[in-house]
């Protein structure tokens, strides 16, 4: 009985796979009401789920819908997930880079969540780009060009959609086993044999302390390995925005520049992409070591093969491939203005959430679910922490839709940085691997 299962978890008991299935699959079928599942979620939040329960919950969620069948796709199959951060456009670089390095990647991504941007919103700033692909189209495209980048389909993990909405309305989102099962159910249903997880840590991430990030990373990898997938997690720094842009079309432009040999780029972001690529290529057996993987990826970037793969990806999904050579074809905002350093010094901090919320309020993200995104607006972050800046030098460049938006954003960003006369040690970008 559902009532007994709720009471068992409320009292700290360990649920069987069958008990979890009764709740989750019953809820998806409409047989268990919201209020009982809400009570069960709160019991799980307060009492926790052990490793076996968390794996069972994840696998039951996967079984609630269709799964991507990658058996016809050339191996190795690889997937990558980031827990979300400010300016995180890594997938736009990594997916074509890894496909150009010999992997098959059917990547499903999300939309912006809270203060973080979403890969799907970013891709939709490319004129014509289709993100709604059905499972058969995804598989066919991966067989043809090695990769696809699509939104979550309705058919995949319907249990997560329903449970996530209920968690959101019952203050039960921030539970490590519930977050981990939600993330991994979508990764397992995505069918790849190897899964690289980028768990972000810091003020611009959902996990603000290394301890919380470690707990999430080890739960994620335990689920992946328990389900028979090669899984690795890296903890990565999110104490400042990633790269030099925050905002949809701006981030696509930065990704294209990072993929383009000899184009201007953020060295920190390029290094980050290469390190993740090295981890991924080692994980799935394409490279014998992480260092060899980094070197292979560097060659694919420098030769222009990764950029060519991105062009194929854009074309395959109906986007204007000319944006790759002419990023000025991307949407652009009419009002641009800078925020300048008040004094000379080393940049000690750039506040990622403040930058993100300033961009979000201009329309780069949604304040309510039904809001539409303005792809053109956003913020260029012109310096990284540790760099020397002269008084009067531009620190941020705001791209706004209106003069009022521009003035407001400039005002907000005055509080988004700190300088100091003392040198600031650079922050490592990869913190730990699990
Ligand atoms: N992202 C997800 O997919 N699920 C969560 O629960 C939290 C973040």
Short mmCIF file of C-alpha atoms and ligand atoms in Angstrom, two decimals, residues 81-83 113 152 160 164 167 172-176 178-186 206, ligand 1:
data_model
loop_
_atom_site.label_atom_id
_atom_site.label_comp_id
_atom_site.label_asym_id
_atom_site.label_seq_id
_atom_site.Cartn_x
_atom_site.Cartn_y
_atom_site.Cartn_z
CA UNK A 81 26.67 16.46 -18.56
CA UNK A 82 27.33 19.68 -16.70
CA UNK A 83 25.47 20.50 -13.51
CA UNK A 113 17.40 26.65 -15.03
CA UNK A 152 14.85 16.40 -24.07
CA UNK A 160 11.57 12.88 -14.15
CA UNK A 164 10.86 17.44 -10.97
CA UNK A 167 9.89 18.71 -6.23
CA UNK A 172 12.47 19.01 -2.24
CA UNK A 173 14.80 19.86 -5.15
CA UNK A 174 17.99 20.20 -3.07
CA UNK A 175 18.45 16.56 -2.11
CA UNK A 176 21.60 14.84 -3.41
CA UNK A 178 16.96 13.14 -5.84
CA UNK A 179 19.17 15.45 -7.93
CA UNK A 180 21.51 12.59 -8.85
CA UNK A 181 18.70 10.21 -9.86
CA UNK A 182 17.09 12.97 -11.93
CA UNK A 183 20.32 13.76 -13.79
CA UNK A 184 21.43 10.15 -14.26
CA UNK A 185 18.02 8.87 -15.38
CA UNK A 186 18.33 11.14 -18.42
CA UNK A 206 24.14 25.03 -7.61
N1 LIG B 1 19.14 19.08 -12.93
C1 LIG B 1 18.35 18.00 -13.13
O1 LIG B 1 18.25 17.47 -14.23
N2 LIG B 1 17.66 17.52 -12.07
C2 LIG B 1 17.75 18.05 -10.84
O2 LIG B 1 17.12 17.55 -9.94
C3 LIG B 1 18.57 19.18 -10.65
C4 LIG B 1 19.26 19.67 -11.71
#
